[in-house]
Coordinates of C-alpha atoms and ligand atoms in Angstrom, one line a residue:
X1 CA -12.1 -11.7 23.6
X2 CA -13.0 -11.3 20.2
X3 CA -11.5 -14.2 17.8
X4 CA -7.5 -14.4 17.1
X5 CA -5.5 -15.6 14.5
X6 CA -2.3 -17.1 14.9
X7 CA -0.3 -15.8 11.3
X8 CA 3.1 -18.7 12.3
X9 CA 2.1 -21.8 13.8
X10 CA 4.4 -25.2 13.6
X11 CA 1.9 -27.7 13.7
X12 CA 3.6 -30.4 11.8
X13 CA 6.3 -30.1 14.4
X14 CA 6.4 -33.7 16.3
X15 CA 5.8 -32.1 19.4
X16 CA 2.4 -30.5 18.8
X17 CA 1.4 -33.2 15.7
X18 CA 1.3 -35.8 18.0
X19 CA -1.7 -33.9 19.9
X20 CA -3.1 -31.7 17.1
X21 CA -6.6 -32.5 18.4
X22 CA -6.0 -30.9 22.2
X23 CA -4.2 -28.0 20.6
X24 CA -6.7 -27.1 18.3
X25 CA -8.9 -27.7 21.2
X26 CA -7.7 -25.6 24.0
X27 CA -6.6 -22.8 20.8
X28 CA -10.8 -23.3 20.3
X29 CA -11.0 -22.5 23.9
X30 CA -8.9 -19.1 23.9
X31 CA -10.9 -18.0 20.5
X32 CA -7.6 -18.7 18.5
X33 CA -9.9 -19.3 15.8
X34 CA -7.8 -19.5 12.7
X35 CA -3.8 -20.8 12.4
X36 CA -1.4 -20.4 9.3
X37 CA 0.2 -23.9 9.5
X38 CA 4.3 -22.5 8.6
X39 CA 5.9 -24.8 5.9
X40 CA 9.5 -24.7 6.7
X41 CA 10.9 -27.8 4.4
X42 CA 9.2 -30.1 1.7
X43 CA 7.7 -32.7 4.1
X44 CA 5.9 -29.9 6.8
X45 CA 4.5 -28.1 3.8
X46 CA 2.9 -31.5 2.5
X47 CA 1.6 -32.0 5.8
X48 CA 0.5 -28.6 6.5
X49 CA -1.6 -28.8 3.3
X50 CA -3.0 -32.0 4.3
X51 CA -4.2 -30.4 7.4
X52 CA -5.6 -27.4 5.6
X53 CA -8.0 -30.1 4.5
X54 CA -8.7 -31.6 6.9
X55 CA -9.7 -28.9 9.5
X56 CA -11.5 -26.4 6.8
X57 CA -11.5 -22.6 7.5
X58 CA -9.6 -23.2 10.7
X59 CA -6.0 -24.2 9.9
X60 CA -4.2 -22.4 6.4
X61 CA -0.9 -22.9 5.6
X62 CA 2.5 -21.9 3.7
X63 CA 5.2 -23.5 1.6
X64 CA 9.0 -23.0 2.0
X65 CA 11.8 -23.9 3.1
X66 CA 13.8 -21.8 5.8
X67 CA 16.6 -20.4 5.4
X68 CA 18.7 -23.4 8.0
X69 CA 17.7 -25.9 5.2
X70 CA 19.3 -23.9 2.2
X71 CA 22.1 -25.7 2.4
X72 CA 20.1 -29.4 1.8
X73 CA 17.8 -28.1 -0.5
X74 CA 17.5 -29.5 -4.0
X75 CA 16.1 -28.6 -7.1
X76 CA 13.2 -31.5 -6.5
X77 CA 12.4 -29.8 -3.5
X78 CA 11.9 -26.4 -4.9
X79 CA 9.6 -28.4 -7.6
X80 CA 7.6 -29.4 -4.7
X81 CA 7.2 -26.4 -2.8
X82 CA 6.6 -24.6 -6.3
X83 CA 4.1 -27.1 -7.3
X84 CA 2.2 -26.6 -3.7
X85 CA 2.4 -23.4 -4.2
X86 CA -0.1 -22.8 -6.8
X87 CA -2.6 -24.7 -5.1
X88 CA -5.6 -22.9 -4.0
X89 CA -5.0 -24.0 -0.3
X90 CA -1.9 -22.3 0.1
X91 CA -2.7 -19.2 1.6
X92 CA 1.8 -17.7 1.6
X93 CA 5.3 -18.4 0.3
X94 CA 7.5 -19.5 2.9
X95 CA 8.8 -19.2 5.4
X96 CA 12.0 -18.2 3.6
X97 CA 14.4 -15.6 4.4
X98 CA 18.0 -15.4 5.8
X99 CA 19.3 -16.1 9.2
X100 CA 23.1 -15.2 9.9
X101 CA 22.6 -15.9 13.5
X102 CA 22.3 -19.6 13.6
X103 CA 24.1 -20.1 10.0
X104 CA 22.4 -23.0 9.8
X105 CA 22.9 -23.0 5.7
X106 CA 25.9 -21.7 4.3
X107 CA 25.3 -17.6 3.6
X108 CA 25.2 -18.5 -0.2
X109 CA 23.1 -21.1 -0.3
X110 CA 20.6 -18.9 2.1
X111 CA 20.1 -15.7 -0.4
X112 CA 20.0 -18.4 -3.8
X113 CA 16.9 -20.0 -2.0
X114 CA 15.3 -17.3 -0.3
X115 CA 15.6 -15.6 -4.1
X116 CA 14.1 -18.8 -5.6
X117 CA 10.5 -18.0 -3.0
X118 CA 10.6 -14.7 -4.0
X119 CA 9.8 -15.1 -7.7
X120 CA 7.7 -18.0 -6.4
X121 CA 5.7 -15.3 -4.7
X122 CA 5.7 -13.2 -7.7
X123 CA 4.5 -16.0 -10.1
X124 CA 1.5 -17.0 -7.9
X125 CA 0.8 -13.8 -6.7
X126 CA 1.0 -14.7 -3.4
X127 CA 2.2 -13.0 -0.1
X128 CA 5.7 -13.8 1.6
X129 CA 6.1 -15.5 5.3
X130 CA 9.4 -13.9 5.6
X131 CA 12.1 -15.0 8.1
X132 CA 15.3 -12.4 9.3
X133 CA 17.6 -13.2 11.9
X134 CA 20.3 -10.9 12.0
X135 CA 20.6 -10.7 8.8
X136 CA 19.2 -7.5 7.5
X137 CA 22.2 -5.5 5.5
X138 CA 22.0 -8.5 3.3
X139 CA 18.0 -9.3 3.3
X140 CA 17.0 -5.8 3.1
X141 CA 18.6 -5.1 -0.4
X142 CA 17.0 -8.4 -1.7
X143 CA 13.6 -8.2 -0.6
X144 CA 13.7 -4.1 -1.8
X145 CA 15.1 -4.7 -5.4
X146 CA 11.5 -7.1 -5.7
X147 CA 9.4 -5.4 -3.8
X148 CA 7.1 -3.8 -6.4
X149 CA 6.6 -7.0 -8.2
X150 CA 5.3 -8.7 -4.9
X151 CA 2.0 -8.5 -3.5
X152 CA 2.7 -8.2 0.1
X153 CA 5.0 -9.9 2.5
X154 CA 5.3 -10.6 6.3
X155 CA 8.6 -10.4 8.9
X156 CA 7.5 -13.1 10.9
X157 CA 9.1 -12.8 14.5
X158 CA 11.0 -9.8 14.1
X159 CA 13.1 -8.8 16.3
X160 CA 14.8 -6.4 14.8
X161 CA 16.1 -2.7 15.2
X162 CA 14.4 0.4 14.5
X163 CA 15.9 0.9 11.7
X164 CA 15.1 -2.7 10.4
X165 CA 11.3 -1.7 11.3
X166 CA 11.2 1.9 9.6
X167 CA 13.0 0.2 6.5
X168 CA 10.3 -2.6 6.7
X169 CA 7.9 -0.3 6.9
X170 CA 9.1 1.8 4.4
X171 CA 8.6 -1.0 1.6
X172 CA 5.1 -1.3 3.0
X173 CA 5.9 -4.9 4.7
X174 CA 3.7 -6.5 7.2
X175 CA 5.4 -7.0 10.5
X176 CA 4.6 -10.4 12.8
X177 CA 4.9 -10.6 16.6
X178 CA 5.8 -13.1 18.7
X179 CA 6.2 -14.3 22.1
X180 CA 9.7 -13.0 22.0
X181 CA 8.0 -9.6 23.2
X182 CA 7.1 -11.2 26.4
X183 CA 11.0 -12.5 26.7
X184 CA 12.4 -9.6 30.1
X185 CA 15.5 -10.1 29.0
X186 CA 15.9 -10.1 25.3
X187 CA 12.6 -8.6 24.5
X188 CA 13.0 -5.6 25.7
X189 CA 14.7 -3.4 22.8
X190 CA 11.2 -4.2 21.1
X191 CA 9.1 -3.1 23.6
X192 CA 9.0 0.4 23.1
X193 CA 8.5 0.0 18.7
X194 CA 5.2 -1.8 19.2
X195 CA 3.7 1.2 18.8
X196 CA 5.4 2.5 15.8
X197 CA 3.9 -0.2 14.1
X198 CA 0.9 1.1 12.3
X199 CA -2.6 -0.7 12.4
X200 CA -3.1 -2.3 9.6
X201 CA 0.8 -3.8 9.5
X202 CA 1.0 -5.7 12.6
X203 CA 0.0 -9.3 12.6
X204 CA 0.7 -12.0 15.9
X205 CA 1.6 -15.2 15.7
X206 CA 3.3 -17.9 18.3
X207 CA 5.9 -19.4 16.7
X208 CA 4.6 -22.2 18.5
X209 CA 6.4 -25.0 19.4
X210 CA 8.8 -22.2 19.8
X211 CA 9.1 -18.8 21.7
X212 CA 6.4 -19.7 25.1
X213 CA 5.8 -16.2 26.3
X214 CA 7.7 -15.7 29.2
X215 CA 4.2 -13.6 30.9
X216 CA 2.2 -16.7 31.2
X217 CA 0.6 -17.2 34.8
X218 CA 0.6 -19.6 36.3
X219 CA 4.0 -20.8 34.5
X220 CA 2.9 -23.9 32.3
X221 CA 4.7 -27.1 33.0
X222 CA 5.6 -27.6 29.7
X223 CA 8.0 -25.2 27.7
X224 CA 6.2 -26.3 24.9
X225 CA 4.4 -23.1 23.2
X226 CA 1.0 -23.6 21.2
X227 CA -1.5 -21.2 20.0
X228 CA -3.9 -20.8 23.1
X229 CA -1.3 -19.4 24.5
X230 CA -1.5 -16.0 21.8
X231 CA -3.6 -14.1 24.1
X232 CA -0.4 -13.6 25.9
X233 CA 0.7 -12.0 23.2
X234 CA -2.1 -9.4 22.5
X235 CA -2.0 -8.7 26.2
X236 CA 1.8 -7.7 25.9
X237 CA 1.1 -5.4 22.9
X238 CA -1.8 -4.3 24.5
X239 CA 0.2 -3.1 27.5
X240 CA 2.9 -1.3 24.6
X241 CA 0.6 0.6 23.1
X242 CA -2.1 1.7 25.8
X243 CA -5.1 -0.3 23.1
X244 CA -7.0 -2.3 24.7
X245 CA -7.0 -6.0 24.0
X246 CA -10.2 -6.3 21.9
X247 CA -8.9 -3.1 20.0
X248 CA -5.8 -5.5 19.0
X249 CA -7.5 -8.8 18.6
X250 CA -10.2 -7.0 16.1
X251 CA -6.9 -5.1 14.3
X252 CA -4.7 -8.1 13.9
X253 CA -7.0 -10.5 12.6
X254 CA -8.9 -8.0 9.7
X255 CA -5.2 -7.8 9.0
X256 CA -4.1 -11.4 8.9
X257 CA -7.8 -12.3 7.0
X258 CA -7.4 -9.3 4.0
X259 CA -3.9 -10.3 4.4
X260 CA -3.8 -14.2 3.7
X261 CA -7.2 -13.6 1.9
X262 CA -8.6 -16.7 4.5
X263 CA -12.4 -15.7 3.4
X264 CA -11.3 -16.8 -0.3
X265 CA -8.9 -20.1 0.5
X266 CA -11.6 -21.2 2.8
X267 CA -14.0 -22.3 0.1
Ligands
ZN1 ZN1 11.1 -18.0 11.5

């Protein structure tokens, strides 16, 4: 298969940091060839920077803070994150957003923050890594009023309605998908918008640790998701759309690589 790129990877999550070097080598092995290391609070985003360095032109990364720490966040952390992202290295904004399904952060708190990324993105120049979890009436007003100042910006994972998705596409978003397409049970009100999804919008990612595609055979042992598995992924959208799975691996990475600009931040 021609090479992949995984657009929301949680590297600096304990359960794949502690074995970065087998994940990047079985990802190697499935031609995952590039990862956007999500920053989701002050410390990952530090550490996903640190890794962009260290594994040149093959790991990228954002900074943010998700909308579950909204509530913790202070104004030294925004510093942070603002300071990181300026730096060349840092390919996206985020991952910020708002998520009324865990409420996580108080709903307040949530929207000030996600705000705060947004005219980080518009001050850099750089794209969002946007997060929505049932929270659309409130996020889509937001991210709209902005929308022309901001370059571009991604829905990572959504899972969304089709109205969400029309809407999205409507303000020219970028749309990622996840392993939550593979999910029988929930997945299945998605299934049939893969293919409203244009081209040159649709971007995968694995959410990994998170989301294992529920199509994997033989059934790992591990619930633990990393980014060999995306070919799971393509396959799914593959089977959505009647492309074949070259046709989607050679779509979604152009995308991801105009998208993050990867040829630029590698040097
Ligand atoms: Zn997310």
């Amino acid at each position: 298969m021609n090479p992949l790129i995984d657009i929301g990877a949680n590297l600096c999550h304990e359960s794949l940091f502690k074995r970065l070097e087998q994940i990047l080598e079985r990802a190697q092995q499935q031609n995952v060839t590039r990862m956007i290391v999500t920053g989701s609070d002050v410390s990952s985003s530090e550490q996903a920077l640190a890794l962009t360095r260290q594994y040149k032109g093959i790991l990228f990364c954002t900074a943010g803070i998700h909308p579950h720490h909204a509530g913790t966040a202070t104004e030294d952390d925004l510093s942070v994150i603002s300071e990181l992202a300026y730096r060349t290295e840092v390919s996206a904004v985020g991952e910020t957003g708002l998520d009324f399904n865990r409420d996580f952060s108080p709903r307040p708190d949530q929207e000030s923050i996600f705000e705060r990324h947004i005219e980080l993105a518009i001050a850099t120049g750089k794209p969002l890594f946007l997060h929505e979890r049932d929270a659309f009436s409130r996020f889509y007003p937001i991210i709209k009023q902005y929308r022309d100042d901001l370059s571009n910006a991604v829905v990572h994972c959504f899972t969304g309605e089709k109205e969400a998705l029309y809407a999205y596409l409507d303000l020219d978003l970028h749309i990622g998908i996840t392993g939550w397409l593979c999910d029988e049970r929930r997945g299945q009100r998605l299934l049939p918008l893969i293919s409203e999804i244009p081209n040159n919008r649709l971007m995968i990612e694995t959410d990994a640790p998170y989301l294992l595609p529920r199509n994997i055979r033989p059934k790992p042992k591990s619930r633990t998701n990393e980014p060999a598995f995306l070919p799971w992924i393509v396959e799914k959208i593959a089977q959505c759309t009647g492309l074949s799975c070259e046709q989607i691996a050679n779509q979604t990475t152009a995308t991801a690589n105009s998208f993050f600009k990867l040829d630029y931040h590698q040097h």
